[in-house]
CSV table of N, CA and C in Angstrom, one decimal:
chain,number,residue,atom,x,y,z
T,9,MET,N,0.8,-1.2,0.0
T,9,MET,CA,0.0,0.0,0.0
T,9,MET,C,0.9,1.2,0.0
T,10,ASN,N,1.9,1.3,0.9
T,10,ASN,CA,2.7,2.5,1.0
T,10,ASN,C,3.5,2.7,-0.3
T,11,ALA,N,4.0,1.7,-0.9
T,11,ALA,CA,4.8,1.8,-2.1
T,11,ALA,C,3.9,2.3,-3.2
T,12,PHE,N,2.7,1.8,-3.3
T,12,PHE,CA,1.8,2.2,-4.4
T,12,PHE,C,1.4,3.7,-4.1
T,13,TYR,N,1.1,4.0,-2.9
T,13,TYR,CA,0.7,5.4,-2.6
T,13,TYR,C,1.9,6.4,-2.9
T,14,GLU,N,3.1,6.0,-2.6
T,14,GLU,CA,4.3,6.8,-2.9
T,14,GLU,C,4.4,7.0,-4.4
T,15,SER,N,4.2,5.9,-5.2
T,15,SER,CA,4.2,6.0,-6.7
T,15,SER,C,3.1,7.0,-7.2
T,16,PHE,N,1.9,6.9,-6.6
T,16,PHE,CA,0.9,7.8,-7.0
T,16,PHE,C,1.3,9.2,-6.7
T,17,GLN,N,1.8,9.5,-5.5
T,17,GLN,CA,2.2,10.8,-5.2
T,17,GLN,C,3.3,11.4,-6.1
T,18,ALA,N,4.2,10.5,-6.5
T,18,ALA,CA,5.3,10.9,-7.5
T,18,ALA,C,4.7,11.4,-8.8
T,19,ARG,N,3.7,10.6,-9.3
T,19,ARG,CA,3.0,11.0,-10.5
T,19,ARG,C,2.2,12.3,-10.3
T,20,LEU,N,1.5,12.4,-9.2
T,20,LEU,CA,0.7,13.5,-9.0
T,20,LEU,C,1.5,14.8,-9.0
T,21,HIS,N,2.7,14.7,-8.4
T,21,HIS,CA,3.5,15.9,-8.3
T,21,HIS,C,4.5,16.1,-9.4
T,22,GLY,N,4.4,15.3,-10.5
T,22,GLY,CA,5.2,15.4,-11.6
T,22,GLY,C,6.7,14.9,-11.5
T,23,GLU,N,6.9,14.2,-10.4
T,23,GLU,CA,8.2,13.6,-10.3
T,23,GLU,C,8.4,12.3,-11.1
T,24,ASP,N,7.3,11.7,-11.4
T,24,ASP,CA,7.3,10.5,-12.3
T,24,ASP,C,6.4,10.9,-13.5
T,25,THR,N,6.9,10.9,-14.7
T,25,THR,CA,6.2,11.3,-15.9
T,25,THR,C,5.8,10.1,-16.7
T,26,THR,N,6.0,8.9,-16.3
T,26,THR,CA,5.5,7.8,-17.0
T,26,THR,C,4.0,7.7,-17.0
T,27,THR,N,3.4,7.0,-18.0
T,27,THR,CA,2.0,7.0,-18.1
T,27,THR,C,1.4,5.6,-18.1
T,28,ASN,N,2.2,4.6,-17.8
T,28,ASN,CA,1.7,3.2,-17.7
T,28,ASN,C,0.8,3.0,-16.6
T,29,ARG,N,-0.2,2.2,-16.8
T,29,ARG,CA,-1.2,1.9,-15.7
T,29,ARG,C,-0.6,1.1,-14.6
T,30,LYS,N,-1.0,1.4,-13.4
T,30,LYS,CA,-0.6,0.6,-12.2
T,30,LYS,C,-1.8,0.2,-11.5
T,31,PHE,N,-1.8,-1.0,-10.9
T,31,PHE,CA,-2.9,-1.5,-10.2
T,31,PHE,C,-2.5,-1.9,-8.8
T,32,LEU,N,-3.3,-1.6,-7.8
T,32,LEU,CA,-3.2,-2.1,-6.5
T,32,LEU,C,-4.4,-3.1,-6.3
T,33,ILE,N,-4.1,-4.3,-6.1
T,33,ILE,CA,-5.1,-5.3,-5.9
T,33,ILE,C,-5.1,-5.8,-4.5
T,34,PHE,N,-6.2,-5.6,-3.8
T,34,PHE,CA,-6.2,-5.8,-2.4
T,34,PHE,C,-7.4,-6.8,-2.1
T,35,ASP,N,-7.1,-8.0,-1.7
T,35,ASP,CA,-8.1,-8.9,-1.3
T,35,ASP,C,-8.3,-8.9,0.2
T,36,GLU,N,-9.5,-8.9,0.6
T,36,GLU,CA,-9.9,-8.9,2.0
T,36,GLU,C,-9.4,-7.6,2.7
T,37,TRP,N,-9.8,-6.5,2.1
T,37,TRP,CA,-9.5,-5.2,2.6
T,37,TRP,C,-10.0,-5.0,4.1
T,38,ALA,N,-11.1,-5.5,4.4
T,38,ALA,CA,-11.6,-5.4,5.8
T,38,ALA,C,-10.7,-6.1,6.8
T,39,ALA,N,-10.3,-7.3,6.5
T,39,ALA,CA,-9.4,-8.0,7.3
T,39,ALA,C,-8.1,-7.2,7.5
T,40,PHE,N,-7.6,-6.6,6.5
T,40,PHE,CA,-6.3,-5.9,6.6
T,40,PHE,C,-6.5,-4.7,7.5
T,41,VAL,N,-7.6,-3.9,7.3
T,41,VAL,CA,-7.8,-2.7,8.1
T,41,VAL,C,-8.0,-3.1,9.6
T,42,LEU,N,-8.8,-4.1,9.8
T,42,LEU,CA,-9.1,-4.5,11.2
T,42,LEU,C,-7.9,-5.2,11.9
T,43,SER,N,-6.9,-5.6,11.2
T,43,SER,CA,-5.8,-6.3,11.8
T,43,SER,C,-4.7,-5.4,12.3
T,44,HIS,N,-4.9,-4.1,12.1
T,44,HIS,CA,-3.9,-3.1,12.5
T,44,HIS,C,-4.5,-2.2,13.7
T,45,ASP,N,-3.6,-1.5,14.4
T,45,ASP,CA,-4.1,-0.7,15.4
T,45,ASP,C,-4.9,0.5,14.8
T,46,LYS,N,-5.6,1.3,15.6
T,46,LYS,CA,-6.4,2.3,15.1
T,46,LYS,C,-5.7,3.4,14.2
T,47,LYS,N,-4.5,3.8,14.7
T,47,LYS,CA,-3.7,4.8,14.0
T,47,LYS,C,-3.3,4.4,12.6
T,48,VAL,N,-2.8,3.1,12.5
T,48,VAL,CA,-2.4,2.6,11.2
T,48,VAL,C,-3.7,2.4,10.3
T,49,SER,N,-4.7,1.9,10.9
T,49,SER,CA,-6.0,1.7,10.1
T,49,SER,C,-6.5,3.0,9.5
T,50,GLU,N,-6.5,4.0,10.3
T,50,GLU,CA,-7.0,5.3,9.8
T,50,GLU,C,-6.1,5.8,8.7
T,51,GLU,N,-4.8,5.6,8.9
T,51,GLU,CA,-3.9,6.1,7.8
T,51,GLU,C,-4.1,5.4,6.5
T,52,VAL,N,-4.2,4.1,6.5
T,52,VAL,CA,-4.4,3.3,5.3
T,52,VAL,C,-5.7,3.6,4.7
T,53,LYS,N,-6.7,3.8,5.5
T,53,LYS,CA,-8.1,4.2,4.9
T,53,LYS,C,-8.0,5.5,4.3
T,54,ARG,N,-7.3,6.5,4.9
T,54,ARG,CA,-7.1,7.8,4.3
T,54,ARG,C,-6.4,7.7,2.9
T,55,LYS,N,-5.3,6.9,2.9
T,55,LYS,CA,-4.6,6.8,1.7
T,55,LYS,C,-5.5,6.1,0.6
T,56,LEU,N,-6.2,5.1,1.0
T,56,LEU,CA,-7.1,4.5,0.0
T,56,LEU,C,-8.1,5.5,-0.6
T,57,SER,N,-8.7,6.2,0.3
T,57,SER,CA,-9.7,7.2,-0.2
T,57,SER,C,-9.1,8.2,-1.1
T,58,THR,N,-7.9,8.7,-0.9
T,58,THR,CA,-7.2,9.6,-1.8
T,58,THR,C,-6.9,8.9,-3.1
T,59,LEU,N,-6.5,7.7,-3.1
T,59,LEU,CA,-6.2,6.9,-4.3
T,59,LEU,C,-7.5,6.7,-5.1
T,60,LEU,N,-8.6,6.4,-4.4
T,60,LEU,CA,-9.9,6.2,-5.1
T,60,LEU,C,-10.4,7.5,-5.8
T,61,MET,N,-10.2,8.7,-5.1
T,61,MET,CA,-10.6,9.9,-5.6
T,61,MET,C,-9.7,10.5,-6.7
T,62,MET,N,-8.4,10.3,-6.6
T,62,MET,CA,-7.5,11.0,-7.6
T,62,MET,C,-6.6,10.0,-8.4
T,63,GLY,N,-6.6,8.8,-8.0
T,63,GLY,CA,-5.6,7.9,-8.7
T,63,GLY,C,-5.8,7.6,-10.2
T,64,ARG,N,-7.1,7.6,-10.6
T,64,ARG,CA,-7.4,7.3,-12.0
T,64,ARG,C,-6.7,8.4,-12.9
T,65,GLY,N,-6.7,9.6,-12.4
T,65,GLY,CA,-6.1,10.7,-13.2
T,65,GLY,C,-4.6,10.5,-13.6
T,66,VAL,N,-3.9,9.7,-12.7
T,66,VAL,CA,-2.5,9.4,-13.0
T,66,VAL,C,-2.3,7.9,-13.2
T,67,GLN,N,-3.3,7.3,-13.7
T,67,GLN,CA,-3.2,5.8,-14.1
T,67,GLN,C,-2.9,4.9,-12.9
T,68,HIS,N,-3.4,5.3,-11.7
T,68,HIS,CA,-3.2,4.4,-10.6
T,68,HIS,C,-4.6,3.9,-10.2
T,69,HIS,N,-4.9,2.6,-10.3
T,69,HIS,CA,-6.2,2.0,-10.2
T,69,HIS,C,-6.2,1.0,-9.0
T,70,VAL,N,-7.3,1.0,-8.3
T,70,VAL,CA,-7.4,0.1,-7.1
T,70,VAL,C,-8.5,-0.9,-7.4
T,71,ILE,N,-8.2,-2.1,-7.1
T,71,ILE,CA,-9.2,-3.2,-7.1
T,71,ILE,C,-9.2,-3.8,-5.7
T,72,ILE,N,-10.4,-3.8,-5.2
T,72,ILE,CA,-10.6,-4.3,-3.8
T,72,ILE,C,-11.6,-5.4,-3.7
T,73,GLY,N,-11.2,-6.4,-3.0
T,73,GLY,CA,-12.1,-7.6,-2.7
T,73,GLY,C,-12.5,-7.6,-1.2
T,74,LEU,N,-13.7,-7.7,-1.0
T,74,LEU,CA,-14.2,-7.8,0.4
T,74,LEU,C,-15.5,-8.4,0.5
T,75,GLN,N,-15.9,-8.8,1.7
T,75,GLN,CA,-17.2,-9.5,1.8
T,75,GLN,C,-18.3,-8.6,2.2
T,76,ARG,N,-18.0,-7.5,2.8
T,76,ARG,CA,-19.0,-6.5,3.2
T,76,ARG,C,-18.5,-5.1,3.1
T,77,ALA,N,-19.1,-4.3,2.3
T,77,ALA,CA,-18.6,-2.9,2.0
T,77,ALA,C,-19.1,-1.9,3.0
T,78,ASP,N,-18.8,-2.0,4.2
T,78,ASP,CA,-19.2,-1.1,5.3
T,78,ASP,C,-18.6,0.3,5.0
T,79,ALA,N,-19.3,1.3,5.3
T,79,ALA,CA,-18.8,2.7,5.1
T,79,ALA,C,-17.6,3.0,5.9
T,80,GLN,N,-17.5,2.4,7.1
T,80,GLN,CA,-16.4,2.7,8.0
T,80,GLN,C,-15.0,2.3,7.4
T,81,LEU,N,-15.1,1.4,6.4
T,81,LEU,CA,-13.9,0.9,5.7
T,81,LEU,C,-13.4,1.9,4.6
T,82,PHE,N,-14.3,2.9,4.3
T,82,PHE,CA,-14.0,3.8,3.2
T,82,PHE,C,-14.4,5.2,3.6
T,83,PRO,N,-13.6,5.9,4.3
T,83,PRO,CA,-13.9,7.2,4.8
T,83,PRO,C,-13.9,8.2,3.6
T,84,MET,N,-14.4,9.4,3.9
T,84,MET,CA,-14.4,10.5,2.9
T,84,MET,C,-15.1,10.2,1.6
T,85,GLY,N,-16.2,9.3,1.7
T,85,GLY,CA,-16.9,8.9,0.5
T,85,GLY,C,-16.2,8.0,-0.4
T,86,GLY,N,-15.2,7.4,0.0
T,86,GLY,CA,-14.4,6.5,-0.8
T,86,GLY,C,-15.2,5.4,-1.5
T,87,ARG,N,-16.1,4.9,-0.8
T,87,ARG,CA,-16.9,3.8,-1.3
T,87,ARG,C,-17.7,4.2,-2.6
T,88,ASP,N,-18.0,5.5,-2.7
T,88,ASP,CA,-18.7,6.0,-3.9
T,88,ASP,C,-17.8,6.3,-5.1
T,89,GLN,N,-16.5,6.1,-4.9
T,89,GLN,CA,-15.5,6.4,-6.0
T,89,GLN,C,-15.2,5.3,-6.9
T,90,PHE,N,-15.7,4.1,-6.6
T,90,PHE,CA,-15.4,2.9,-7.5
T,90,PHE,C,-16.1,3.1,-8.8
T,91,GLY,N,-15.3,2.9,-9.9
T,91,GLY,CA,-15.9,2.9,-11.3
T,91,GLY,C,-16.7,1.7,-11.6
T,92,ALA,N,-16.4,0.6,-11.0
T,92,ALA,CA,-17.1,-0.7,-11.3
T,92,ALA,C,-17.3,-1.4,-10.0
T,93,ILE,N,-18.5,-1.9,-9.8
T,93,ILE,CA,-18.8,-2.7,-8.6
T,93,ILE,C,-19.3,-4.1,-9.1
T,94,LEU,N,-18.7,-5.1,-8.7
T,94,LEU,CA,-19.1,-6.5,-9.0
T,94,LEU,C,-19.5,-7.2,-7.7
T,95,ALA,N,-20.7,-7.6,-7.6
T,95,ALA,CA,-21.2,-8.3,-6.3
T,95,ALA,C,-21.7,-9.6,-6.7
T,96,LEU,N,-21.1,-10.7,-6.2
T,96,LEU,CA,-21.5,-12.0,-6.5
T,96,LEU,C,-22.2,-12.6,-5.3
T,97,GLY,N,-23.1,-13.5,-5.6
T,97,GLY,CA,-23.9,-14.2,-4.6
T,97,GLY,C,-25.2,-13.4,-4.3
T,98,ASN,N,-25.8,-13.8,-3.2
T,98,ASN,CA,-27.1,-13.1,-2.8
T,98,ASN,C,-26.8,-12.1,-1.8
T,99,LEU,N,-27.0,-10.8,-2.1
T,99,LEU,CA,-26.7,-9.7,-1.2
T,99,LEU,C,-27.9,-9.5,-0.2
T,100,SER,N,-27.5,-9.1,1.0
T,100,SER,CA,-28.5,-8.7,1.9
T,100,SER,C,-29.1,-7.3,1.5
T,101,LYS,N,-30.3,-7.0,2.1
T,101,LYS,CA,-30.9,-5.7,1.8
T,101,LYS,C,-29.9,-4.6,2.0
T,102,GLU,N,-29.2,-4.7,3.1
T,102,GLU,CA,-28.2,-3.6,3.5
T,102,GLU,C,-27.1,-3.5,2.5
T,103,GLN,N,-26.6,-4.6,2.0
T,103,GLN,CA,-25.5,-4.5,1.0
T,103,GLN,C,-26.0,-4.0,-0.3
T,104,LYS,N,-27.2,-4.3,-0.7
T,104,LYS,CA,-27.8,-3.7,-1.9
T,104,LYS,C,-27.9,-2.2,-1.8
T,105,LEU,N,-28.4,-1.8,-0.6
T,105,LEU,CA,-28.5,-0.4,-0.4
T,105,LEU,C,-27.1,0.3,-0.4
T,106,MET,N,-26.1,-0.3,0.2
T,106,MET,CA,-24.8,0.3,0.3
T,106,MET,C,-24.1,0.4,-1.1
T,107,LEU,N,-24.2,-0.7,-1.9
T,107,LEU,CA,-23.5,-0.8,-3.1
T,107,LEU,C,-24.3,-0.3,-4.4
T,108,PHE,N,-25.6,-0.5,-4.3
T,108,PHE,CA,-26.4,-0.3,-5.5
T,108,PHE,C,-27.7,0.5,-5.1
T,109,PRO,N,-27.5,1.6,-4.5
T,109,PRO,CA,-28.7,2.3,-4.0
T,109,PRO,C,-29.8,2.7,-5.0
T,110,ASP,N,-29.3,3.0,-6.3
T,110,ASP,CA,-30.2,3.4,-7.3
T,110,ASP,C,-30.9,2.3,-8.0
T,111,CYS,N,-30.4,1.1,-7.9
T,111,CYS,CA,-31.0,-0.1,-8.6
T,111,CYS,C,-31.3,-1.3,-7.7
T,112,ARG,N,-31.3,-1.1,-6.4
T,112,ARG,CA,-31.5,-2.2,-5.5
T,112,ARG,C,-32.8,-3.0,-5.8
T,113,ASP,N,-33.8,-2.2,-6.2
T,113,ASP,CA,-35.1,-2.9,-6.5
T,113,ASP,C,-35.1,-3.8,-7.7
T,114,ASP,N,-34.1,-3.6,-8.6
T,114,ASP,CA,-34.0,-4.4,-9.8
T,114,ASP,C,-33.3,-5.7,-9.5
T,115,MET,N,-32.7,-5.9,-8.3
T,115,MET,CA,-31.9,-7.1,-8.0
T,115,MET,C,-32.8,-8.1,-7.3
T,116,THR,N,-33.6,-8.8,-8.1
T,116,THR,CA,-34.6,-9.8,-7.6
T,116,THR,C,-34.2,-11.2,-7.8
T,117,ALA,N,-33.2,-11.5,-8.6
T,117,ALA,CA,-32.9,-12.9,-8.9
T,117,ALA,C,-32.2,-13.6,-7.7
T,118,THR,N,-32.3,-14.9,-7.6
T,118,THR,CA,-31.6,-15.7,-6.7
T,118,THR,C,-30.3,-16.1,-7.4
T,119,ASN,N,-29.1,-15.8,-6.9
T,119,ASN,CA,-27.9,-16.0,-7.6
T,119,ASN,C,-27.3,-17.4,-7.1
T,120,GLY,N,-26.7,-18.1,-8.1
T,120,GLY,CA,-26.0,-19.3,-7.8
T,120,GLY,C,-24.5,-19.0,-7.7
T,121,CYS,N,-23.7,-20.0,-7.6
T,121,CYS,CA,-22.2,-19.8,-7.5
T,121,CYS,C,-21.7,-19.0,-8.7
T,122,GLY,N,-21.0,-17.9,-8.5
T,122,GLY,CA,-20.4,-17.2,-9.6
T,122,GLY,C,-21.4,-16.2,-10.3
T,123,GLU,N,-22.6,-16.1,-9.8
T,123,GLU,CA,-23.6,-15.2,-10.4
T,123,GLU,C,-23.8,-14.0,-9.5
T,124,GLY,N,-24.1,-12.9,-10.1
T,124,GLY,CA,-24.4,-11.6,-9.4
T,124,GLY,C,-24.7,-10.5,-10.3
T,125,TYR,N,-24.2,-9.3,-9.9
T,125,TYR,CA,-24.5,-8.0,-10.6
T,125,TYR,C,-23.3,-7.2,-10.8
T,126,LEU,N,-23.3,-6.5,-11.9
T,126,LEU,CA,-22.2,-5.6,-12.2
T,126,LEU,C,-22.7,-4.2,-12.5
T,127,LEU,N,-22.1,-3.2,-11.9
T,127,LEU,CA,-22.5,-1.8,-12.2
T,127,LEU,C,-21.2,-1.2,-12.6
T,128,PHE,N,-21.2,-0.7,-13.9
T,128,PHE,CA,-19.9,-0.2,-14.5
T,128,PHE,C,-20.1,1.3,-15.0
T,129,ASP,N,-19.4,2.2,-14.4
T,129,ASP,CA,-19.4,3.6,-14.8
T,129,ASP,C,-20.7,4.2,-15.4
T,130,GLY,N,-21.8,4.1,-14.6
T,130,GLY,CA,-23.0,4.7,-15.0
T,130,GLY,C,-23.8,3.9,-16.0
T,131,GLU,N,-23.4,2.8,-16.4
T,131,GLU,CA,-24.2,2.0,-17.3
T,131,GLU,C,-25.3,1.3,-16.5
T,132,PRO,N,-26.3,0.8,-17.2
T,132,PRO,CA,-27.4,0.1,-16.5
T,132,PRO,C,-26.8,-1.1,-15.7
T,133,LEU,N,-27.4,-1.5,-14.7
T,133,LEU,CA,-27.1,-2.7,-13.9
T,133,LEU,C,-27.2,-3.9,-14.8
T,134,LYS,N,-26.2,-4.8,-14.7
T,134,LYS,CA,-26.2,-6.0,-15.5
T,134,LYS,C,-26.1,-7.2,-14.6
T,135,ARG,N,-26.8,-8.2,-14.9
T,135,ARG,CA,-26.7,-9.5,-14.2
T,135,ARG,C,-25.6,-10.2,-14.9
T,136,VAL,N,-24.7,-10.8,-14.1
T,136,VAL,CA,-23.5,-11.5,-14.7
T,136,VAL,C,-23.3,-12.9,-14.1
T,137,ARG,N,-22.6,-13.7,-14.9
T,137,ARG,CA,-22.2,-15.0,-14.4
T,137,ARG,C,-20.7,-15.1,-14.8
T,138,VAL,N,-19.9,-15.4,-13.8
T,138,VAL,CA,-18.4,-15.5,-14.0
T,138,VAL,C,-18.2,-16.9,-14.5
T,139,PRO,N,-17.5,-17.1,-15.6
T,139,PRO,CA,-17.3,-18.4,-16.1
T,139,PRO,C,-16.3,-19.2,-15.2
T,140,THR,N,-16.4,-20.5,-15.2
T,140,THR,CA,-15.5,-21.3,-14.5
T,140,THR,C,-14.2,-21.4,-15.3
T,141,VAL,N,-13.1,-21.2,-14.6
T,141,VAL,CA,-11.8,-21.2,-15.2
T,141,VAL,C,-11.3,-22.7,-15.3
T,142,THR,N,-11.1,-23.1,-16.6
T,142,THR,CA,-10.6,-24.5,-16.8
T,142,THR,C,-9.2,-24.5,-17.2
T,143,ASN,N,-8.6,-23.4,-17.6
T,143,ASN,CA,-7.2,-23.3,-18.0
T,143,ASN,C,-6.6,-22.1,-17.4
T,144,VAL,N,-6.0,-22.2,-16.2
T,144,VAL,CA,-5.5,-21.1,-15.5
T,144,VAL,C,-4.3,-20.5,-16.2
T,145,LYS,N,-3.5,-21.3,-16.9
T,145,LYS,CA,-2.4,-20.7,-17.6
T,145,LYS,C,-2.8,-19.7,-18.7
T,146,SER,N,-3.8,-20.1,-19.4
T,146,SER,CA,-4.4,-19.3,-20.5
T,146,SER,C,-5.0,-18.0,-19.9
T,147,LEU,N,-5.7,-18.1,-18.8
T,147,LEU,CA,-6.3,-17.0,-18.2
T,147,LEU,C,-5.2,-16.0,-17.7
T,148,ASN,N,-4.2,-16.5,-17.1
T,148,ASN,CA,-3.1,-15.6,-16.6
T,148,ASN,C,-2.4,-14.9,-17.8
T,149,ALA,N,-2.2,-15.6,-18.9
T,149,ALA,CA,-1.6,-15.0,-20.1
T,149,ALA,C,-2.5,-13.9,-20.7
T,150,ALA,N,-3.8,-14.2,-20.7
T,150,ALA,CA,-4.7,-13.1,-21.2
T,150,ALA,C,-4.7,-11.9,-20.3
T,151,ILE,N,-4.7,-12.1,-19.0
T,151,ILE,CA,-4.6,-11.0,-18.1
T,151,ILE,C,-3.3,-10.2,-18.3
T,152,ARG,N,-2.2,-10.9,-18.3
T,152,ARG,CA,-0.9,-10.3,-18.5
T,152,ARG,C,-0.9,-9.5,-19.8
T,153,ASP,N,-1.4,-10.1,-20.9
T,153,ASP,CA,-1.5,-9.4,-22.2
T,153,ASP,C,-2.3,-8.1,-22.1
T,154,GLY,N,-3.4,-8.2,-21.4
T,154,GLY,CA,-4.3,-7.1,-21.3
T,154,GLY,C,-3.7,-5.9,-20.5
T,155,LEU,N,-2.9,-6.3,-19.5
T,155,LEU,CA,-2.3,-5.3,-18.6
T,155,LEU,C,-1.1,-4.6,-19.3
T,156,ILE,N,-0.5,-5.2,-20.2
T,156,ILE,CA,0.7,-4.7,-20.9
T,156,ILE,C,0.3,-3.6,-21.8
T,157,ARG,N,-0.9,-3.7,-22.4
T,157,ARG,CA,-1.3,-2.7,-23.4
T,157,ARG,C,-1.5,-1.3,-22.9
């Protein structure tokens, strides 16, 4: 997190003029935040909020995985800064309200494994099914190829 934030700051202040995309992928954000003392937790949440609000402008993107998107994990309105939200499984009423406030009433289907909803940059809500990965090598190569572009 700290190295990614420093890289973001360098671009923001013109010390790094490269334009390649950088990604911070954080699985189980809540567990990370809750595993630190309050001072450290507040600092990383502040950094994340700043990255979410300003990072895209300097090609610094954040991908977060978590089980429950509570507002306390995203101060300063950070939770509202995600360009894409993918929610798999059957969400509680509270999670629908937190993540999809404008379309929660459209989310009526019962989802099976790998099924859910995608909200992407103001587009209409989409129901999605994540395909089962049968060839991990091929998937990794496709991801690597897509990130290099």
